[in-house]
PDB file of C-alpha atoms and ligand atoms in Angstrom:
ATOM      1  CA  UNK E1287      11.163   8.941  -0.866  1.00  0.00           C
ATOM      2  CA  UNK E1288       8.362   6.034   0.066  1.00  0.00           C
ATOM      3  CA  UNK E1289       6.688   4.488  -3.226  1.00  0.00           C
ATOM      4  CA  UNK E1290       3.981   2.153  -2.622  1.00  0.00           C
ATOM      5  CA  UNK E1291       3.639  -0.670  -4.987  1.00  0.00           C
ATOM      6  CA  UNK E1292       1.256  -3.933  -5.957  1.00  0.00           C
ATOM      7  CA  UNK E1293       3.724  -7.212  -6.154  1.00  0.00           C
ATOM      8  CA  UNK E1294       2.671 -10.332  -8.125  1.00  0.00           C
ATOM      9  CA  UNK E1295       5.319 -12.922  -7.489  1.00  0.00           C
ATOM     10  CA  UNK E1296       4.477 -16.084  -9.727  1.00  0.00           C
ATOM     11  CA  UNK E1297       4.034 -19.790  -8.051  1.00  0.00           C
ATOM     12  CA  UNK E1298       7.528 -20.477  -8.855  1.00  0.00           C
ATOM     13  CA  UNK E1299       9.168 -17.372  -7.618  1.00  0.00           C
ATOM     14  CA  UNK E1300       7.067 -17.351  -4.565  1.00  0.00           C
ATOM     15  CA  UNK E1301       8.923 -19.409  -1.965  1.00  0.00           C
ATOM     16  CA  UNK E1302      12.212 -16.852  -2.627  1.00  0.00           C
ATOM     17  CA  UNK E1303      13.807 -14.313  -0.109  1.00  0.00           C
ATOM     18  CA  UNK E1304      14.081 -11.644  -2.949  1.00  0.00           C
ATOM     19  CA  UNK E1305      12.582  -9.019  -0.853  1.00  0.00           C
ATOM     20  CA  UNK E1306      15.308  -9.311   1.621  1.00  0.00           C
ATOM     21  CA  UNK E1307      18.260  -9.965  -0.979  1.00  0.00           C
ATOM     22  CA  UNK E1308      16.554  -6.226  -2.513  1.00  0.00           C
ATOM     23  CA  UNK E1309      16.301  -4.365   0.115  1.00  0.00           C
ATOM     24  CA  UNK E1310      20.140  -4.951   1.347  1.00  0.00           C
ATOM     25  CA  UNK E1311      21.571  -4.919  -1.839  1.00  0.00           C
ATOM     26  CA  UNK E1312      19.993  -1.057  -2.258  1.00  0.00           C
ATOM     27  CA  UNK E1313      19.670  -0.039   1.180  1.00  0.00           C
ATOM     28  CA  UNK E1314      16.317  -0.176   1.212  1.00  0.00           C
ATOM     29  CA  UNK E1315      13.214   0.208   4.399  1.00  0.00           C
ATOM     30  CA  UNK E1316      10.423  -1.347   3.616  1.00  0.00           C
ATOM     31  CA  UNK E1317       6.941  -1.827   5.135  1.00  0.00           C
ATOM     32  CA  UNK E1318       4.334  -4.967   3.777  1.00  0.00           C
ATOM     33  CA  UNK E1319       1.008  -3.508   4.195  1.00  0.00           C
ATOM     34  CA  UNK E1320      -0.168  -6.167   2.216  1.00  0.00           C
ATOM     35  CA  UNK E1321       0.149  -9.728   2.110  1.00  0.00           C
ATOM     36  CA  UNK E1322      -2.201 -12.874   0.435  1.00  0.00           C
ATOM     37  CA  UNK E1323      -1.971 -15.802  -2.163  1.00  0.00           C
ATOM     38  CA  UNK E1324      -4.707 -15.126  -5.027  1.00  0.00           C
ATOM     39  CA  UNK E1325      -6.183 -18.137  -6.155  1.00  0.00           C
ATOM     40  CA  UNK E1326      -4.498 -18.286  -9.594  1.00  0.00           C
ATOM     41  CA  UNK E1327      -1.090 -18.444  -7.228  1.00  0.00           C
ATOM     42  CA  UNK E1328       0.119 -15.551  -6.864  1.00  0.00           C
ATOM     43  CA  UNK E1329       1.872 -13.884  -4.000  1.00  0.00           C
ATOM     44  CA  UNK E1330       0.964 -10.836  -3.882  1.00  0.00           C
ATOM     45  CA  UNK E1331       2.468  -7.910  -2.438  1.00  0.00           C
ATOM     46  CA  UNK E1332       1.091  -4.564  -1.065  1.00  0.00           C
ATOM     47  CA  UNK E1333       4.923  -2.843   0.258  1.00  0.00           C
ATOM     48  CA  UNK E1334       5.890  -0.147   0.940  1.00  0.00           C
ATOM     49  CA  UNK E1335       9.854   1.224   0.324  1.00  0.00           C
ATOM     50  CA  UNK E1336      11.835   4.090   1.263  1.00  0.00           C
ATOM     51  CA  UNK E1337      14.740   5.058   0.797  1.00  0.00           C
ATOM     52  CA  UNK E1338      16.870   7.184  -2.589  1.00  0.00           C
ATOM     53  CA  UNK E1339      14.628   7.285  -5.099  1.00  0.00           C
ATOM     54  CA  UNK E1340      17.694   5.636  -8.126  1.00  0.00           C
ATOM     55  CA  UNK E1341      17.853   2.703  -5.432  1.00  0.00           C
ATOM     56  CA  UNK E1342      14.268   2.295  -4.790  1.00  0.00           C
ATOM     57  CA  UNK E1343      13.210   2.684  -8.816  1.00  0.00           C
ATOM     58  CA  UNK E1344      16.496   0.001  -9.644  1.00  0.00           C
ATOM     59  CA  UNK E1345      15.205  -2.374  -7.085  1.00  0.00           C
ATOM     60  CA  UNK E1346      12.123  -2.148  -8.504  1.00  0.00           C
ATOM     61  CA  UNK E1347      13.101  -2.538 -12.583  1.00  0.00           C
ATOM     62  CA  UNK E1348      15.558  -5.568 -11.147  1.00  0.00           C
ATOM     63  CA  UNK E1349      12.369  -7.723  -9.067  1.00  0.00           C
ATOM     64  CA  UNK E1350      10.549  -6.842 -12.546  1.00  0.00           C
ATOM     65  CA  UNK E1351      13.600  -8.502 -14.852  1.00  0.00           C
ATOM     66  CA  UNK E1352      13.319 -11.496 -12.153  1.00  0.00           C
ATOM     67  CA  UNK E1353       9.622 -11.893 -13.855  1.00  0.00           C
ATOM     68  CA  UNK E1354       7.824 -10.043 -10.637  1.00  0.00           C
ATOM     69  CA  UNK E1355       4.545  -7.583 -12.241  1.00  0.00           C
ATOM     70  CA  UNK E1356       5.133  -4.555  -9.589  1.00  0.00           C
ATOM     71  CA  UNK E1357       2.352  -1.441 -10.687  1.00  0.00           C
ATOM     72  CA  UNK E1358       2.940   1.380  -8.525  1.00  0.00           C
ATOM     73  CA  UNK E1359       0.538   3.182  -6.574  1.00  0.00           C
ATOM     74  CA  UNK E1360       0.046   6.633  -7.589  1.00  0.00           C
ATOM     75  CA  UNK E1361      -3.392   8.008  -6.351  1.00  0.00           C
ATOM     76  CA  UNK E1362      -3.266  10.151  -3.404  1.00  0.00           C
ATOM     77  CA  UNK E1363      -6.156   9.362  -1.125  1.00  0.00           C
ATOM     78  CA  UNK E1364      -7.715  12.487   1.792  1.00  0.00           C
ATOM     79  CA  UNK E1365      -9.734  12.376   4.141  1.00  0.00           C
ATOM     80  CA  UNK E1366     -11.970  15.236   3.874  1.00  0.00           C
ATOM     81  CA  UNK E1367     -12.789  15.792   8.347  1.00  0.00           C
ATOM     82  CA  UNK E1368     -15.866  18.146   8.207  1.00  0.00           C
ATOM     83  CA  UNK E1369     -17.523  15.956   5.513  1.00  0.00           C
ATOM     84  CA  UNK E1370     -17.222  13.112   7.821  1.00  0.00           C
ATOM     85  CA  UNK E1371     -19.773  11.321   9.886  1.00  0.00           C
ATOM     86  CA  UNK E1372     -18.137   9.168  11.739  1.00  0.00           C
ATOM     87  CA  UNK E1373     -19.807   6.802  10.871  1.00  0.00           C
ATOM     88  CA  UNK E1374     -17.614   3.683  10.140  1.00  0.00           C
ATOM     89  CA  UNK E1375     -19.198   2.018   6.661  1.00  0.00           C
ATOM     90  CA  UNK E1376     -15.874   3.314   5.829  1.00  0.00           C
ATOM     91  CA  UNK E1377     -13.803   0.639   8.598  1.00  0.00           C
ATOM     92  CA  UNK E1378     -15.419  -2.015   7.262  1.00  0.00           C
ATOM     93  CA  UNK E1379     -14.227  -2.278   3.764  1.00  0.00           C
ATOM     94  CA  UNK E1380     -10.713  -0.960   4.284  1.00  0.00           C
ATOM     95  CA  UNK E1381      -8.839  -3.359   4.328  1.00  0.00           C
ATOM     96  CA  UNK E1382      -5.106  -2.481   5.633  1.00  0.00           C
ATOM     97  CA  UNK E1383      -6.935  -0.660   8.845  1.00  0.00           C
ATOM     98  CA  UNK E1384      -5.879   2.636   7.369  1.00  0.00           C
ATOM     99  CA  UNK E1385      -8.998   3.700   8.547  1.00  0.00           C
ATOM    100  CA  UNK E1386      -9.942   2.947  12.250  1.00  0.00           C
ATOM    101  CA  UNK E1387     -11.943   4.240  15.221  1.00  0.00           C
ATOM    102  CA  UNK E1388     -10.132   6.145  17.525  1.00  0.00           C
ATOM    103  CA  UNK E1389     -10.617   4.643  20.714  1.00  0.00           C
ATOM    104  CA  UNK E1390     -11.046   7.815  22.379  1.00  0.00           C
ATOM    105  CA  UNK E1391     -12.079  10.500  20.898  1.00  0.00           C
ATOM    106  CA  UNK E1392     -15.055   7.463  19.262  1.00  0.00           C
ATOM    107  CA  UNK E1393     -13.911   9.565  15.737  1.00  0.00           C
ATOM    108  CA  UNK E1394     -13.461   7.827  12.738  1.00  0.00           C
ATOM    109  CA  UNK E1395      -8.857   8.246  11.656  1.00  0.00           C
ATOM    110  CA  UNK E1396      -7.144   8.137   8.501  1.00  0.00           C
ATOM    111  CA  UNK E1397      -3.727   6.577   8.232  1.00  0.00           C
ATOM    112  CA  UNK E1398      -2.076   8.016   4.582  1.00  0.00           C
ATOM    113  CA  UNK E1399       1.242   5.593   5.826  1.00  0.00           C
ATOM    114  CA  UNK E1400      -0.336   2.676   5.617  1.00  0.00           C
ATOM    115  CA  UNK E1401      -3.313   3.370   2.333  1.00  0.00           C
ATOM    116  CA  UNK E1402      -2.743   1.242   0.003  1.00  0.00           C
ATOM    117  CA  UNK E1403      -4.432   3.808  -2.660  1.00  0.00           C
ATOM    118  CA  UNK E1404      -7.860   0.855  -3.538  1.00  0.00           C
ATOM    119  CA  UNK E1405     -10.974   3.692  -3.306  1.00  0.00           C
ATOM    120  CA  UNK E1406     -12.463   0.991  -1.395  1.00  0.00           C
ATOM    121  CA  UNK E1407     -13.211   4.241   1.674  1.00  0.00           C
ATOM    122  CA  UNK E1408     -14.103   6.058  -2.155  1.00  0.00           C
ATOM    123  CA  UNK E1409     -16.394   4.219  -3.184  1.00  0.00           C
ATOM    124  CA  UNK E1410     -19.111   3.401  -0.280  1.00  0.00           C
ATOM    125  CA  UNK E1411     -18.294   6.867   2.343  1.00  0.00           C
ATOM    126  CA  UNK E1412     -21.938   8.165   1.984  1.00  0.00           C
ATOM    127  CA  UNK E1413     -20.598  11.988   2.580  1.00  0.00           C
ATOM    128  CA  UNK E1414     -18.192  11.917  -0.526  1.00  0.00           C
ATOM    129  CA  UNK E1415     -15.381  12.262   2.430  1.00  0.00           C
ATOM    130  CA  UNK E1416     -13.110  10.555   0.928  1.00  0.00           C
ATOM    131  CA  UNK E1417     -11.110  11.352  -1.574  1.00  0.00           C
ATOM    132  CA  UNK E1418      -8.508  11.032  -4.389  1.00  0.00           C
ATOM    133  CA  UNK E1419      -6.480  14.238  -5.366  1.00  0.00           C
ATOM    134  CA  UNK E1420      -4.673  12.392  -8.178  1.00  0.00           C
TER     135      UNK E1420
HETATM  136  S1  SF4 H2034     -17.694   6.466   5.679  1.00  0.00           S
HETATM  137 FE1  SF4 H2034     -17.170   8.479   5.046  1.00  0.00          FE
HETATM  138  S2  SF4 H2034     -18.667   9.667   6.739  1.00  0.00           S
HETATM  139 FE2  SF4 H2034     -18.219   7.336   7.579  1.00  0.00          FE
HETATM  140  S3  SF4 H2034     -16.372   7.513   9.275  1.00  0.00           S
HETATM  141 FE3  SF4 H2034     -15.383   6.442   6.471  1.00  0.00          FE
HETATM  142  S4  SF4 H2034     -14.969   8.970   5.719  1.00  0.00           S
HETATM  143 FE4  SF4 H2034     -16.426   9.104   7.443  1.00  0.00          FE
HETATM  144  S1  SF4 H2035      -8.112   3.513  -0.880  1.00  0.00           S
HETATM  145 FE1  SF4 H2035      -9.628   3.895   1.397  1.00  0.00          FE
HETATM  146  S2  SF4 H2035      -9.981   1.759   1.857  1.00  0.00           S
HETATM  147 FE2  SF4 H2035      -8.484   1.456   0.556  1.00  0.00          FE
HETATM  148  S3  SF4 H2035      -6.446   1.157   1.631  1.00  0.00           S
HETATM  149 FE3  SF4 H2035      -7.184   3.628   1.751  1.00  0.00          FE
HETATM  150  S4  SF4 H2035      -8.061   4.203   3.262  1.00  0.00           S
HETATM  151 FE4  SF4 H2035      -8.459   2.293   3.244  1.00  0.00          FE
END
C-alpha cells in the first residue's frame, strides 16, 4: 500500500536523518513530493511511503513520538477529462507538477502519484474538471 503524508519537522529535528533511518527500519520505499522550509523554520515534507500497511503506520507512530507533526493526505483528486478544455490554468497552480502539458498532444494531463491533494486546481479550474472524490 502507498500513503501520502504532510510532515512538519521542528527546527531541532530538521538536520536529523530521520526519514532514511525510518524507511530502513520498517522496510519502506519513499518518494518526496515536495520539501521546503516554512517561515517558522520548520522543515515541511510531503512524502509518499509504500510498504506493508502495518509497517507504514508503525513508522508514522515512531516519527510522531519523536516530535514530527504528521497529517495523512486522504483526499482523492480526479480529473474529469470530458470537462477539461486544456486551458492550462491548473498547470500554473499545481505545486508538484501533477498537472502538466503533454508536449506531443498539448493536452493537460494529470499524474495522480504526484498529487498532494492541496485542491488548488479544484478552486482554479473554470470548468470543474478537477474534483475531490472524498
Ligand atoms: S484548469 Fe480545468 S479546464 Fe483548464 S486545463 Fe486544468 S483541468 Fe482542464
Ligand atoms: S490537488 Fe491539484 S493542484 Fe494540488 S497537487 Fe493535486 S493536482 Fe496539483
